[in-house]
mmCIF file of C-alpha atoms in Angstrom:
data_model
loop_
_atom_site.group_PDB
_atom_site.id
_atom_site.type_symbol
_atom_site.label_atom_id
_atom_site.label_comp_id
_atom_site.label_asym_id
_atom_site.label_seq_id
_atom_site.Cartn_x
_atom_site.Cartn_y
_atom_site.Cartn_z
ATOM 1 C CA MET I 20 0.584 0.310 -0.208
ATOM 2 C CA LYS I 21 1.494 3.468 -1.172
ATOM 3 C CA GLU I 22 1.956 5.582 1.900
ATOM 4 C CA ILE I 23 -0.399 8.257 2.887
ATOM 5 C CA ILE I 24 0.026 11.452 1.354
ATOM 6 C CA GLU I 25 -0.775 14.588 3.323
ATOM 7 C CA THR I 26 -2.120 17.170 1.589
ATOM 8 C CA GLY I 27 -3.337 19.965 4.133
ATOM 9 C CA ASN I 28 -6.290 22.049 4.078
ATOM 10 C CA LYS I 29 -6.275 22.888 0.087
ATOM 11 C CA CYS I 30 -6.608 19.944 -1.901
ATOM 12 C CA GLN I 31 -6.146 20.854 -5.748
ATOM 13 C CA GLY I 32 -6.938 17.148 -7.124
ATOM 14 C CA HIS I 33 -4.913 14.070 -7.888
ATOM 15 C CA SER I 34 -3.876 12.458 -10.650
ATOM 16 C CA PHE I 35 -2.288 9.642 -11.306
ATOM 17 C CA ILE I 36 -1.988 5.764 -12.810
ATOM 18 C CA VAL I 37 -3.146 2.149 -11.924
ATOM 19 C CA THR I 38 -2.657 -0.814 -14.169
ATOM 20 C CA GLY I 39 -4.158 -3.721 -15.079
ATOM 21 C CA GLU I 40 -7.104 -3.670 -16.526
ATOM 22 C CA PRO I 41 -10.569 -3.348 -14.491
ATOM 23 C CA ALA I 42 -13.652 -6.296 -14.424
ATOM 24 C CA SER I 43 -16.737 -4.522 -15.711
ATOM 25 C CA LYS I 44 -18.907 -4.211 -12.223
ATOM 26 C CA SER I 45 -21.678 -5.995 -13.835
ATOM 27 C CA ASN I 46 -19.941 -8.445 -15.516
ATOM 28 C CA SER I 47 -17.660 -8.942 -12.137
ATOM 29 C CA ARG I 48 -20.612 -10.683 -10.222
ATOM 30 C CA ARG I 49 -20.422 -13.960 -9.165
ATOM 31 C CA ALA I 50 -23.245 -16.773 -7.990
ATOM 32 C CA VAL I 51 -22.941 -18.064 -4.671
ATOM 33 C CA ILE I 52 -25.003 -19.658 -1.800
ATOM 34 C CA ILE I 53 -24.417 -18.830 1.686
ATOM 35 C CA LYS I 54 -26.445 -19.684 4.547
ATOM 36 C CA GLY I 55 -27.835 -21.466 1.974
ATOM 37 C CA ARG I 56 -29.015 -18.615 0.318
ATOM 38 C CA MET I 57 -27.664 -17.024 -2.577
ATOM 39 C CA ALA I 58 -25.831 -14.225 -3.261
ATOM 40 C CA PHE I 59 -24.183 -12.487 -5.305
ATOM 41 C CA ILE I 60 -20.258 -11.934 -4.631
ATOM 42 C CA LYS I 61 -17.675 -10.296 -6.755
ATOM 43 C CA SER I 62 -15.614 -12.114 -9.518
ATOM 44 C CA LYS I 63 -11.975 -13.679 -8.497
ATOM 45 C CA LYS I 64 -10.838 -10.957 -11.328
ATOM 46 C CA ALA I 65 -12.847 -7.538 -9.834
ATOM 47 C CA LEU I 66 -10.698 -9.003 -6.528
ATOM 48 C CA ASP I 67 -7.837 -8.875 -7.870
ATOM 49 C CA TYR I 68 -8.334 -6.014 -9.019
ATOM 50 C CA VAL I 69 -9.605 -4.425 -6.579
ATOM 51 C CA LYS I 70 -6.577 -5.690 -4.427
ATOM 52 C CA ASN I 71 -4.133 -3.920 -7.119
ATOM 53 C CA PHE I 72 -5.548 -0.979 -7.277
ATOM 54 C CA GLN I 73 -5.135 -0.185 -3.128
ATOM 55 C CA ILE I 74 -1.605 -1.026 -3.507
ATOM 56 C CA GLN I 75 -1.157 1.121 -6.750
ATOM 57 C CA CYS I 76 -3.342 3.862 -5.796
ATOM 58 C CA PRO I 77 -2.430 6.769 -3.675
ATOM 59 C CA ARG I 78 -4.214 7.065 0.265
ATOM 60 C CA ILE I 79 -4.308 11.000 1.099
ATOM 61 C CA LYS I 80 -4.638 12.644 4.440
ATOM 62 C CA PRO I 81 -7.591 14.388 4.507
ATOM 63 C CA LEU I 82 -9.529 13.168 1.745
ATOM 64 C CA MET I 83 -10.560 15.894 -0.564
ATOM 65 C CA GLU I 84 -14.572 16.767 0.690
ATOM 66 C CA GLY I 85 -17.444 18.482 -1.843
ATOM 67 C CA ASN I 86 -18.285 17.838 -4.762
ATOM 68 C CA LEU I 87 -15.617 16.268 -6.936
ATOM 69 C CA GLU I 88 -14.612 15.785 -10.951
ATOM 70 C CA VAL I 89 -12.593 12.719 -12.080
ATOM 71 C CA GLU I 90 -11.351 12.524 -15.560
ATOM 72 C CA MET I 91 -10.367 8.612 -16.541
ATOM 73 C CA THR I 92 -8.446 6.728 -20.218
ATOM 74 C CA ILE I 93 -9.465 3.113 -19.471
ATOM 75 C CA TYR I 94 -7.577 1.070 -21.314
ATOM 76 C CA TYR I 95 -8.205 -1.910 -21.862
ATOM 77 C CA ALA I 96 -6.214 -5.325 -23.654
ATOM 78 C CA SER I 97 -8.752 -6.101 -26.066
ATOM 79 C CA ARG I 98 -11.366 -4.062 -27.644
ATOM 80 C CA ARG I 99 -13.975 -6.686 -25.692
ATOM 81 C CA PRO I 100 -14.555 -4.660 -22.473
ATOM 82 C CA ASP I 101 -17.140 -2.195 -22.212
ATOM 83 C CA LEU I 102 -16.626 0.827 -20.467
ATOM 84 C CA ASP I 103 -17.473 1.128 -16.626
ATOM 85 C CA GLU I 104 -15.730 3.250 -14.107
ATOM 86 C CA SER I 105 -17.398 2.306 -11.622
ATOM 87 C CA VAL I 106 -15.214 -0.601 -9.833
ATOM 88 C CA ILE I 107 -12.429 2.586 -9.736
ATOM 89 C CA LEU I 108 -14.723 5.152 -8.584
ATOM 90 C CA ASP I 109 -15.363 2.140 -5.463
ATOM 91 C CA CYS I 110 -12.078 1.354 -5.032
ATOM 92 C CA MET I 111 -11.118 5.236 -4.254
ATOM 93 C CA GLN I 112 -13.259 5.608 -1.603
ATOM 94 C CA LYS I 113 -11.426 5.777 1.717
ATOM 95 C CA PHE I 114 -7.984 6.773 -0.145
ATOM 96 C CA LEU I 115 -9.482 9.845 -1.931
ATOM 97 C CA TYR I 116 -13.339 10.602 -0.686
ATOM 98 C CA SER I 117 -15.095 9.575 1.298
ATOM 99 C CA ASN I 118 -17.618 8.125 -0.529
ATOM 100 C CA ASP I 119 -18.259 8.355 -4.922
ATOM 101 C CA ARG I 120 -21.252 10.024 -3.864
ATOM 102 C CA GLN I 121 -19.278 13.236 -4.174
ATOM 103 C CA VAL I 122 -18.373 12.454 -8.369
ATOM 104 C CA LYS I 123 -20.630 15.004 -9.426
ATOM 105 C CA SER I 124 -18.879 14.848 -13.068
ATOM 106 C CA LYS I 125 -17.240 12.214 -14.822
ATOM 107 C CA ILE I 126 -14.672 12.685 -18.099
ATOM 108 C CA ILE I 127 -14.504 8.712 -19.675
ATOM 109 C CA HIS I 128 -12.454 7.559 -22.053
ATOM 110 C CA TRP I 129 -11.756 4.365 -23.709
ATOM 111 C CA GLY I 130 -8.510 3.811 -24.956
ATOM 112 C CA LEU I 131 -6.657 0.244 -26.230
ATOM 113 C CA SER I 132 -3.417 -1.481 -25.430
ATOM 114 C CA LYS I 133 -2.930 -5.067 -25.312
ATOM 115 C CA SER I 134 0.977 -4.314 -23.833
ATOM 116 C CA ASN I 135 0.329 -2.013 -20.587
ATOM 117 C CA PRO I 136 -3.404 -1.876 -19.813
ATOM 118 C CA ARG I 137 -4.744 0.475 -16.935
ATOM 119 C CA ALA I 138 -6.362 3.540 -15.698
ATOM 120 C CA GLU I 139 -4.672 7.121 -15.936
ATOM 121 C CA ILE I 140 -6.945 9.475 -13.460
ATOM 122 C CA GLU I 141 -7.666 12.602 -12.236
ATOM 123 C CA VAL I 142 -9.772 13.344 -9.829
ATOM 124 C CA ARG I 143 -10.172 17.143 -8.660
ATOM 125 C CA PRO I 144 -12.072 19.784 -6.622
ATOM 126 C CA LEU I 145 -15.846 20.136 -8.867
ATOM 127 C CA LYS I 146 -15.367 23.865 -10.382
ATOM 128 C CA LYS I 147 -19.411 24.918 -10.176
ATOM 129 C CA PRO I 148 -22.567 23.565 -8.360
ATOM 130 C CA PRO I 149 -23.894 20.954 -10.047
ATOM 131 C CA HIS I 150 -27.604 21.338 -11.788
ATOM 132 C CA GLU I 151 -29.978 21.417 -9.377
ATOM 133 C CA GLU I 152 -33.732 20.968 -11.636
ATOM 134 C CA GLY I 153 -36.171 24.288 -10.788
ATOM 135 C CA ALA I 154 -32.391 26.516 -9.101
ATOM 136 C CA SER I 155 -31.472 28.229 -12.293
ATOM 137 C CA MET I 156 -34.304 29.680 -13.498
ATOM 138 C CA SER I 157 -35.363 30.071 -9.902
ATOM 139 C CA ALA I 158 -32.100 32.664 -8.567
ATOM 140 C CA ARG I 159 -31.992 34.143 -11.822
ATOM 141 C CA THR I 160 -33.795 37.700 -12.283
ATOM 142 C CA ASP I 161 -36.139 38.981 -14.287
ATOM 143 C CA ARG I 162 -33.193 41.256 -16.445
ATOM 144 C CA GLU I 163 -31.320 38.550 -16.372
ATOM 145 C CA MET I 164 -34.678 35.827 -18.387
ATOM 146 C CA PRO I 165 -33.821 35.442 -21.873
ATOM 147 C CA SER I 166 -36.528 37.505 -23.992
ATOM 148 C CA SER I 167 -39.645 35.996 -24.801
ATOM 149 C CA GLY I 168 -40.001 38.666 -28.126
ATOM 150 C CA ARG I 169 -43.592 40.061 -26.768
ATOM 151 C CA HIS I 170 -43.567 43.935 -25.436
ATOM 152 C CA SER I 171 -45.149 45.659 -23.289
ATOM 153 C CA THR I 172 -47.464 48.086 -23.921
#
């Protein structure tokens, strides 16, 4: 596991690379029987990736707070896998941020690298607030509202 990085109070963001090909979260579960009940657990490939990721991921202190933006390029070893960043977002919990629900903006790219599958990741504070339905309209003044083409007499 990587050493803890002390970031102080203001964190501008973190960029890093994790080698290995992530398992798709939707395709990385297997059915097992636990105490007579069916349960779905992560596949061996997904568990191995999580372990590998945690060894390579920086651990910061304090964790990033507030709304975040994540940009990443996931390089797969073949054209077969679907683009799926969800396992990576889960893996960064407790390493870079408390909960992946803090991620309000995602920019995800698919790449191909047969010899070096990896994820190139940048996590940074979100500069603008997330969109909230109704918030932008009610916050505008009449002068900021677009003209409807009607004129008052």
